[in-house]
mmCIF file of C-alpha atoms in Angstrom:
data_model
loop_
_atom_site.group_PDB
_atom_site.id
_atom_site.type_symbol
_atom_site.label_atom_id
_atom_site.label_comp_id
_atom_site.label_asym_id
_atom_site.label_seq_id
_atom_site.Cartn_x
_atom_site.Cartn_y
_atom_site.Cartn_z
ATOM 1 C CA UNK A 1 3.275 -0.823 -13.301
ATOM 2 C CA UNK A 2 3.972 -4.139 -11.599
ATOM 3 C CA UNK A 3 2.536 -3.682 -8.103
ATOM 4 C CA UNK A 4 1.578 -7.320 -7.637
ATOM 5 C CA UNK A 5 4.960 -8.450 -8.994
ATOM 6 C CA UNK A 6 6.672 -6.095 -6.537
ATOM 7 C CA UNK A 7 4.540 -7.366 -3.644
ATOM 8 C CA UNK A 8 5.481 -10.938 -4.486
ATOM 9 C CA UNK A 9 9.144 -9.955 -4.558
ATOM 10 C CA UNK A 10 8.967 -8.271 -1.150
ATOM 11 C CA UNK A 11 7.280 -11.350 0.326
ATOM 12 C CA UNK A 12 9.559 -13.776 -1.505
ATOM 13 C CA UNK A 13 6.545 -15.878 -2.573
ATOM 14 C CA UNK A 14 3.954 -15.806 -5.363
ATOM 15 C CA UNK A 15 0.883 -14.647 -3.429
ATOM 16 C CA UNK A 16 -0.563 -11.980 -5.734
ATOM 17 C CA UNK A 17 -1.837 -12.471 -9.274
ATOM 18 C CA UNK A 18 0.661 -10.850 -11.626
ATOM 19 C CA UNK A 19 0.750 -10.760 -15.414
ATOM 20 C CA UNK A 20 1.818 -8.550 -18.300
ATOM 21 C CA UNK A 21 -1.124 -6.662 -19.759
ATOM 22 C CA UNK A 22 -2.424 -3.143 -20.424
ATOM 23 C CA UNK A 23 -5.170 -3.211 -17.800
ATOM 24 C CA UNK A 24 -4.987 -3.483 -14.044
ATOM 25 C CA UNK A 25 -5.019 -7.117 -12.873
ATOM 26 C CA UNK A 26 -5.792 -6.187 -9.251
ATOM 27 C CA UNK A 27 -9.498 -5.437 -8.853
ATOM 28 C CA UNK A 28 -9.801 -5.676 -5.052
ATOM 29 C CA UNK A 29 -7.337 -5.258 -2.216
ATOM 30 C CA UNK A 30 -5.482 -8.484 -1.510
ATOM 31 C CA UNK A 31 -3.326 -9.522 1.441
ATOM 32 C CA UNK A 32 -0.196 -11.629 1.734
ATOM 33 C CA UNK A 33 2.245 -12.406 4.520
ATOM 34 C CA UNK A 34 5.555 -14.258 4.648
ATOM 35 C CA UNK A 35 8.804 -14.469 6.585
ATOM 36 C CA UNK A 36 11.885 -13.381 4.631
ATOM 37 C CA UNK A 37 15.346 -13.120 6.221
ATOM 38 C CA UNK A 38 13.765 -13.696 9.615
ATOM 39 C CA UNK A 39 11.391 -10.743 9.279
ATOM 40 C CA UNK A 40 7.600 -11.025 9.015
ATOM 41 C CA UNK A 41 6.287 -8.953 6.120
ATOM 42 C CA UNK A 42 2.602 -8.102 5.760
ATOM 43 C CA UNK A 43 1.736 -6.679 2.358
ATOM 44 C CA UNK A 44 -1.541 -5.332 0.989
ATOM 45 C CA UNK A 45 -1.821 -5.177 -2.799
ATOM 46 C CA UNK A 46 -4.264 -2.461 -3.880
ATOM 47 C CA UNK A 47 -5.804 -1.429 -7.202
ATOM 48 C CA UNK A 48 -3.743 1.244 -8.958
ATOM 49 C CA UNK A 49 -4.277 4.835 -7.875
ATOM 50 C CA UNK A 50 -3.871 5.744 -11.531
ATOM 51 C CA UNK A 51 -5.905 2.848 -12.936
ATOM 52 C CA UNK A 52 -7.392 3.349 -16.422
ATOM 53 C CA UNK A 53 -10.904 4.779 -16.612
ATOM 54 C CA UNK A 54 -12.345 1.475 -17.841
ATOM 55 C CA UNK A 55 -11.031 -0.177 -14.673
ATOM 56 C CA UNK A 56 -12.393 2.561 -12.441
ATOM 57 C CA UNK A 57 -15.837 1.987 -13.936
ATOM 58 C CA UNK A 58 -15.701 -1.567 -12.570
ATOM 59 C CA UNK A 59 -14.139 -0.874 -9.160
ATOM 60 C CA UNK A 60 -14.111 1.972 -6.662
ATOM 61 C CA UNK A 61 -10.373 2.440 -6.228
ATOM 62 C CA UNK A 62 -10.684 5.029 -3.462
ATOM 63 C CA UNK A 63 -13.093 2.836 -1.505
ATOM 64 C CA UNK A 64 -10.789 -0.164 -1.774
ATOM 65 C CA UNK A 65 -7.728 1.768 -0.582
ATOM 66 C CA UNK A 66 -9.582 3.704 2.134
ATOM 67 C CA UNK A 67 -11.046 0.527 3.615
ATOM 68 C CA UNK A 68 -7.638 -1.114 3.547
ATOM 69 C CA UNK A 69 -6.108 1.853 5.385
ATOM 70 C CA UNK A 70 -8.486 2.121 8.301
ATOM 71 C CA UNK A 71 -8.967 -1.593 8.886
ATOM 72 C CA UNK A 72 -5.279 -2.320 9.290
ATOM 73 C CA UNK A 73 -4.041 -1.877 12.831
ATOM 74 C CA UNK A 74 -1.834 -0.550 14.248
ATOM 75 C CA UNK A 75 -1.108 1.029 10.868
ATOM 76 C CA UNK A 76 1.434 0.826 8.046
ATOM 77 C CA UNK A 77 5.182 1.075 8.416
ATOM 78 C CA UNK A 78 5.418 2.054 4.754
ATOM 79 C CA UNK A 79 3.413 2.905 1.665
ATOM 80 C CA UNK A 80 5.091 1.598 -1.491
ATOM 81 C CA UNK A 81 4.256 3.532 -4.656
ATOM 82 C CA UNK A 82 5.193 1.526 -7.756
ATOM 83 C CA UNK A 83 6.108 3.370 -10.971
ATOM 84 C CA UNK A 84 7.027 1.822 -14.310
ATOM 85 C CA UNK A 85 10.133 3.180 -16.039
ATOM 86 C CA UNK A 86 8.686 2.299 -19.456
ATOM 87 C CA UNK A 87 5.405 4.206 -19.184
ATOM 88 C CA UNK A 88 5.274 7.773 -20.470
ATOM 89 C CA UNK A 89 4.465 10.415 -17.857
ATOM 90 C CA UNK A 90 1.175 11.965 -18.944
ATOM 91 C CA UNK A 91 -1.471 14.360 -17.643
ATOM 92 C CA UNK A 92 -3.126 11.421 -15.906
ATOM 93 C CA UNK A 93 -0.101 11.275 -13.613
ATOM 94 C CA UNK A 94 -0.793 14.826 -12.431
ATOM 95 C CA UNK A 95 -4.260 13.629 -11.491
ATOM 96 C CA UNK A 96 -2.677 10.643 -9.733
ATOM 97 C CA UNK A 97 -0.543 12.966 -7.561
ATOM 98 C CA UNK A 98 -3.630 14.979 -6.658
ATOM 99 C CA UNK A 99 -5.481 11.759 -5.815
ATOM 100 C CA UNK A 100 -2.645 10.741 -3.498
ATOM 101 C CA UNK A 101 -2.773 14.061 -1.667
ATOM 102 C CA UNK A 102 -6.543 13.778 -1.272
ATOM 103 C CA UNK A 103 -6.697 10.132 -0.204
ATOM 104 C CA UNK A 104 -3.567 9.915 1.913
ATOM 105 C CA UNK A 105 -2.748 13.434 3.100
ATOM 106 C CA UNK A 106 0.634 15.185 3.179
ATOM 107 C CA UNK A 107 1.819 13.146 6.175
ATOM 108 C CA UNK A 108 1.751 9.991 4.037
ATOM 109 C CA UNK A 109 4.884 11.004 2.151
ATOM 110 C CA UNK A 110 6.932 10.515 5.320
ATOM 111 C CA UNK A 111 6.089 6.804 4.976
ATOM 112 C CA UNK A 112 6.372 6.475 1.212
ATOM 113 C CA UNK A 113 8.969 4.555 -0.789
ATOM 114 C CA UNK A 114 9.118 4.815 -4.581
ATOM 115 C CA UNK A 115 9.724 1.499 -6.321
ATOM 116 C CA UNK A 116 10.768 1.743 -9.976
ATOM 117 C CA UNK A 117 10.027 -1.314 -12.117
ATOM 118 C CA UNK A 118 11.093 -2.298 -15.652
ATOM 119 C CA UNK A 119 14.519 -0.666 -15.310
ATOM 120 C CA UNK A 120 17.984 -2.164 -14.991
ATOM 121 C CA UNK A 121 19.536 -1.584 -11.581
ATOM 122 C CA UNK A 122 21.285 1.564 -12.749
ATOM 123 C CA UNK A 123 21.140 4.501 -10.318
ATOM 124 C CA UNK A 124 22.748 6.935 -12.774
ATOM 125 C CA UNK A 125 20.123 6.181 -15.412
ATOM 126 C CA UNK A 126 17.340 6.659 -12.862
ATOM 127 C CA UNK A 127 18.803 10.035 -11.801
ATOM 128 C CA UNK A 128 18.739 11.136 -15.457
ATOM 129 C CA UNK A 129 15.120 10.033 -15.838
ATOM 130 C CA UNK A 130 14.027 11.848 -12.669
ATOM 131 C CA UNK A 131 15.804 15.032 -13.784
ATOM 132 C CA UNK A 132 13.846 14.978 -17.077
ATOM 133 C CA UNK A 133 10.440 14.333 -15.456
ATOM 134 C CA UNK A 134 9.243 17.237 -13.248
ATOM 135 C CA UNK A 135 6.239 15.234 -12.014
ATOM 136 C CA UNK A 136 8.410 12.398 -10.729
ATOM 137 C CA UNK A 137 11.013 14.851 -9.411
ATOM 138 C CA UNK A 138 8.326 16.556 -7.307
ATOM 139 C CA UNK A 139 7.167 13.216 -5.953
ATOM 140 C CA UNK A 140 10.769 12.167 -5.309
ATOM 141 C CA UNK A 141 11.357 15.247 -3.151
ATOM 142 C CA UNK A 142 8.135 14.669 -1.215
ATOM 143 C CA UNK A 143 9.281 11.096 -0.471
ATOM 144 C CA UNK A 144 12.592 12.458 0.869
ATOM 145 C CA UNK A 145 14.538 10.739 -1.948
ATOM 146 C CA UNK A 146 13.506 7.213 -0.947
ATOM 147 C CA UNK A 147 13.566 5.065 -4.069
ATOM 148 C CA UNK A 148 14.492 1.508 -5.027
ATOM 149 C CA UNK A 149 14.897 -0.008 -8.490
ATOM 150 C CA UNK A 150 13.345 -3.483 -8.858
ATOM 151 C CA UNK A 151 15.045 -4.438 -12.148
ATOM 152 C CA UNK A 152 13.735 -5.528 -15.561
ATOM 153 C CA UNK A 153 13.280 -9.246 -14.930
ATOM 154 C CA UNK A 154 9.558 -10.045 -15.196
ATOM 155 C CA UNK A 155 9.959 -13.203 -13.126
ATOM 156 C CA UNK A 156 12.345 -12.263 -10.326
ATOM 157 C CA UNK A 157 13.535 -9.148 -8.502
ATOM 158 C CA UNK A 158 17.356 -9.168 -8.135
ATOM 159 C CA UNK A 159 18.544 -9.972 -4.570
ATOM 160 C CA UNK A 160 20.594 -6.757 -4.414
ATOM 161 C CA UNK A 161 17.440 -4.742 -5.154
ATOM 162 C CA UNK A 162 15.504 -6.461 -2.354
ATOM 163 C CA UNK A 163 18.454 -5.857 -0.027
ATOM 164 C CA UNK A 164 18.340 -2.151 -0.899
ATOM 165 C CA UNK A 165 14.583 -2.124 -0.288
ATOM 166 C CA UNK A 166 15.066 -3.690 3.166
ATOM 167 C CA UNK A 167 17.712 -1.080 4.008
ATOM 168 C CA UNK A 168 15.498 1.823 2.925
ATOM 169 C CA UNK A 169 12.519 0.357 4.802
ATOM 170 C CA UNK A 170 14.525 -0.205 8.011
ATOM 171 C CA UNK A 171 15.883 3.352 7.916
ATOM 172 C CA UNK A 172 12.370 4.713 7.316
ATOM 173 C CA UNK A 173 10.918 2.821 10.290
ATOM 174 C CA UNK A 174 13.744 3.928 12.608
ATOM 175 C CA UNK A 175 13.361 7.551 11.553
ATOM 176 C CA UNK A 176 9.588 7.661 12.066
ATOM 177 C CA UNK A 177 9.817 5.726 15.349
ATOM 178 C CA UNK A 178 12.350 8.266 16.609
ATOM 179 C CA UNK A 179 9.701 10.980 16.226
ATOM 180 C CA UNK A 180 7.006 8.861 17.885
ATOM 181 C CA UNK A 181 5.175 8.139 14.624
ATOM 182 C CA UNK A 182 6.179 4.590 13.776
ATOM 183 C CA UNK A 183 2.941 3.854 11.914
ATOM 184 C CA UNK A 184 0.954 5.675 9.287
ATOM 185 C CA UNK A 185 -2.585 5.536 10.635
ATOM 186 C CA UNK A 186 -5.996 6.471 9.344
ATOM 187 C CA UNK A 187 -7.705 9.048 11.549
ATOM 188 C CA UNK A 188 -10.830 6.850 11.725
ATOM 189 C CA UNK A 189 -8.875 3.844 12.958
ATOM 190 C CA UNK A 190 -10.541 3.954 16.423
ATOM 191 C CA UNK A 191 -14.047 3.960 14.919
ATOM 192 C CA UNK A 192 -13.163 1.072 12.632
ATOM 193 C CA UNK A 193 -11.636 -0.867 15.532
ATOM 194 C CA UNK A 194 -14.921 -0.780 17.461
ATOM 195 C CA UNK A 195 -16.654 -2.396 14.473
ATOM 196 C CA UNK A 196 -13.859 -4.935 14.037
ATOM 197 C CA UNK A 197 -14.143 -5.934 17.702
ATOM 198 C CA UNK A 198 -17.665 -7.142 16.941
ATOM 199 C CA UNK A 199 -16.259 -9.196 14.048
ATOM 200 C CA UNK A 200 -13.665 -10.596 16.431
ATOM 201 C CA UNK A 201 -16.312 -11.574 19.014
ATOM 202 C CA UNK A 202 -18.307 -13.382 16.314
ATOM 203 C CA UNK A 203 -15.188 -15.182 15.108
ATOM 204 C CA UNK A 204 -14.275 -16.234 18.650
ATOM 205 C CA UNK A 205 -17.680 -17.845 19.129
ATOM 206 C CA UNK A 206 -16.955 -20.090 16.162
ATOM 207 C CA UNK A 207 -13.270 -20.615 17.071
ATOM 208 C CA UNK A 208 -12.982 -20.482 20.886
ATOM 209 C CA UNK A 209 -9.544 -22.100 20.773
ATOM 210 C CA UNK A 210 -8.007 -18.993 19.152
ATOM 211 C CA UNK A 211 -6.626 -16.139 21.262
ATOM 212 C CA UNK A 212 -8.085 -12.629 21.131
ATOM 213 C CA UNK A 213 -5.014 -11.233 19.366
ATOM 214 C CA UNK A 214 -5.018 -13.983 16.724
ATOM 215 C CA UNK A 215 -8.745 -13.583 16.124
ATOM 216 C CA UNK A 216 -8.416 -9.811 15.762
ATOM 217 C CA UNK A 217 -5.568 -10.133 13.270
ATOM 218 C CA UNK A 218 -7.635 -12.529 11.183
ATOM 219 C CA UNK A 219 -10.762 -10.354 11.099
ATOM 220 C CA UNK A 220 -8.889 -7.100 10.430
ATOM 221 C CA UNK A 221 -7.052 -8.650 7.496
ATOM 222 C CA UNK A 222 -10.330 -10.005 6.141
ATOM 223 C CA UNK A 223 -12.018 -6.621 6.629
ATOM 224 C CA UNK A 224 -9.203 -4.781 4.850
ATOM 225 C CA UNK A 225 -9.865 -6.788 1.685
ATOM 226 C CA UNK A 226 -13.651 -6.417 1.866
ATOM 227 C CA UNK A 227 -14.667 -9.573 3.708
ATOM 228 C CA UNK A 228 -16.066 -8.153 6.924
ATOM 229 C CA UNK A 229 -19.702 -9.095 7.667
ATOM 230 C CA UNK A 230 -20.013 -5.422 8.672
ATOM 231 C CA UNK A 231 -18.548 -4.078 5.436
ATOM 232 C CA UNK A 232 -21.370 -1.562 4.938
ATOM 233 C CA UNK A 233 -20.765 -0.031 8.392
ATOM 234 C CA UNK A 234 -17.034 0.257 7.766
ATOM 235 C CA UNK A 235 -17.540 2.048 4.474
ATOM 236 C CA UNK A 236 -19.814 4.616 6.113
ATOM 237 C CA UNK A 237 -16.932 5.878 8.254
ATOM 238 C CA UNK A 238 -16.129 9.100 6.446
ATOM 239 C CA UNK A 239 -16.127 12.791 7.281
ATOM 240 C CA UNK A 240 -18.035 14.505 4.502
ATOM 241 C CA UNK A 241 -16.712 17.922 5.579
ATOM 242 C CA UNK A 242 -13.084 16.852 5.276
ATOM 243 C CA UNK A 243 -11.617 16.251 1.831
ATOM 244 C CA UNK A 244 -8.452 14.724 3.275
ATOM 245 C CA UNK A 245 -9.430 11.446 4.930
ATOM 246 C CA UNK A 246 -6.097 10.731 6.589
ATOM 247 C CA UNK A 247 -4.670 12.370 9.687
#
């Protein structure tokens, strides 16, 4: 749907591999950070929740996303769900919505922004499309009508679209902060943090000149994309009796 392209647009730099094809380019979670308009953005690009079955045979999408969620402290300000305006809504999309509920939990929709790719910046046209697609309409309501069009240009997201995204994101953060829930956090964050502290201590031994906070940021970002030396321990953090893994 253009997740990597959207991530690059939000960052303002080409940090994620992006190309036009019928299979998912992103196989593992990837991380990028950049300053745009004086604001530091940290973006994690994940495999698609609705990736084709041939892709899911090669990668464990749920594992990739779950690891990314509980290794990233203090949590996410927003979850950006990217939908393509040119792809037909099919029964697989119903499964995708169910997967979202299972992996992320109902509370996640308070942090979710819909990004629509491959569509001219035409709000009226998008309203018509939503009205004709019950699946998207249901998702739209759950996300409290937060949506941004990212245009049809395969190489660049229009500045006015990025400005709208920043406005929606800022409003979202202010609203959730007001209710004392600025970040969307995995309920096993504390358990993961104890493991990541060991990674941090190891990193500090090799790089004593780096502060604790800098070292922790480095190891948590590495862990979120599967590069922790304690990867196997992190992936064992799961409540088998609870289908919903997010609090």
